[in-house]
Amino acid sequence: MTSGRRAADLGVPLLCAVQFVDVLGVTSATTAIPAMVAELAAGPAVVVALATAYAAIFGGFLVVGSRLGDRYGSRRVLLLGLVLFAGVSVLGGTAATAVQLVAARALQGLAAAVSIPSALSLLLHLTPDPRRRTTAIAAWSAAGAAAGAAGFLLGGLLTDGWSWRAIFWINVPVGLALAVLIAWLVAPVRATAPTARLDGAGSVLLVSAVVALVAGAALCERSATRPAGVAVVLLGAALVAVFVAHQRRATDPLVPARAARVPTLRAGAGLSFVNTATTSASSVLLTLHLQERLGASPTEAGLRLLPLSLAVVAGSAVARPLTRRLTAADVAGVGLLAVAAANGSLALLHDSRPAVSAGVVLMGIGLGIVSVAATRIGTTVPEPLASTASGIVNAAAQVGTALGTAAFLMVAALPGSAGTGAALAWAAIAALALATAAGCRRLGPLA
């Protein structure tokens, strides 16, 4: 076994573990929010802040984190992010006020955003061989998708078995252990842009835009706060427009001009957005439907969604042989067809528990397949752009989760749709997945 292959065999699982832990943080605390609010005697506004702080800062800073990796070196930035993640988890575990708790969630999101792009960049560097890279990307995608799906259940188990504070405390030894192992087993990689300056104005604009989009989407989920949510989403859209205009004029833009011109990056980001927008929204709708219409307990609802995580792993494994026979764009189309079929079946048979279980498994398989294909397409870029590309693809996925969930929950709550709202939303999700699958045929042999 060559030294390069040995390094990959040791490093890839560690880097996938970084992906799992950081993405798990997005959803693991969601189940515990009622317990957090009750213990700290917080108001309704804190619920929205706790639900969005991690995801908003995570999504907003992903591109900034990728540029830091370009400037200072991926391994150095990753180690900094892991140590920060462990440190701010102490802040959350000892929170005595709602302000401290929200700050801890936001800083966790920042640490994750610093870590994820550099971890993926290192993973790509460790696997230059196309076949081994496909396997590594499949493992990476499975880790992220499974973490997102499993977070709700794990958060509930930790909260019920110990306390909501356990969700923070468990990150301390895990984060530090990963930092030590990566420092020991993963060799440093030379910075790809050591003289680049960080675009401060662009960073502020991008972070502000993503935070506004995610927070606004969360506000849109409730009828009482929907007008404010729509206004905040529109503000976020306006900030995106200002950011794009600024990038065109900036001397050293946050998103390099050559990255914006790479068709694979644009396609990968778009597919990541649709993948999480459809599957995350469907999962939330299922959680609500199981409890409100089918009478399931929160634990039963979580257990019924648990096969989604296993199916994601299976879908990621299926994607590997598919990429040997099809283009990555066609593989993404196959996965999106599975997502469309799953949501179409839920729209028709949502009151049947066996049908729900089958839909969950099929959707998980599709989610895993699309995750692998989108990541492969989006990161098929020149080596100097690898870290930036990973940040953009991951940011698109985070924004897709927030906006997709808010949009389809609003569809489910349309006036006159009582009793059929969820079915209407699942049908709309299926239509979006189907339309995107059809569009994959036009992408050609991107990767």
Coordinates of N, CA, C and O in Angstrom, one line a residue, residues 290 294 304 345-346 349-361:
L290 N -47.3 12.8 11.1 CA -47.4 11.6 12.0 C -47.9 11.9 13.4 O -48.7 11.1 13.9
L294 N -51.8 11.2 12.4 CA -51.8 9.7 12.7 C -51.6 9.4 14.1 O -51.6 8.2 14.5
R304 N -39.8 6.5 13.2 CA -40.3 6.2 11.8 C -39.5 7.0 10.8 O -39.5 6.6 9.6
S345 N -45.9 9.4 -3.7 CA -46.6 8.4 -3.0 C -47.1 8.9 -1.7 O -48.2 8.6 -1.2
L346 N -46.3 9.8 -1.0 CA -46.8 10.4 0.2 C -48.0 11.3 0.0 O -48.9 11.3 0.8
L349 N -50.8 8.5 -0.4 CA -51.0 7.5 0.6 C -50.5 7.9 1.9 O -50.1 7.0 2.7
H350 N -50.6 9.1 2.3 CA -50.0 9.6 3.5 C -50.7 9.1 4.8 O -50.1 9.3 5.9
D351 N -51.9 8.6 4.7 CA -52.5 8.1 5.9 C -52.3 6.6 6.2 O -52.8 6.0 7.1
S352 N -51.4 6.0 5.4 CA -51.0 4.6 5.5 C -49.6 4.6 6.1 O -48.7 5.0 5.5
R353 N -49.5 4.0 7.3 CA -48.2 3.9 7.9 C -47.2 3.1 7.1 O -46.1 3.5 6.9
P354 N -47.6 2.0 6.5 CA -46.7 1.2 5.6 C -46.2 2.1 4.4 O -45.0 2.0 4.0
A355 N -47.1 2.8 3.9 CA -46.8 3.7 2.7 C -45.8 4.8 3.2 O -44.9 5.2 2.4
V356 N -46.0 5.3 4.3 CA -45.1 6.4 4.9 C -43.7 5.8 5.0 O -42.7 6.4 4.6
S357 N -43.7 4.6 5.6 CA -42.3 3.9 5.8 C -41.6 3.7 4.5 O -40.4 4.0 4.3
A358 N -42.4 3.2 3.5 CA -41.8 3.0 2.1 C -41.3 4.3 1.5 O -40.3 4.4 0.9
G359 N -42.2 5.4 1.7 CA -41.8 6.7 1.1 C -40.5 7.2 1.8 O -39.7 7.8 1.1
V360 N -40.4 7.0 3.1 CA -39.2 7.5 3.8 C -37.9 6.8 3.3 O -36.9 7.5 3.0
V361 N -38.0 5.5 3.1 CA -36.8 4.8 2.6 C -36.5 5.2 1.2 O -35.3 5.4 0.9

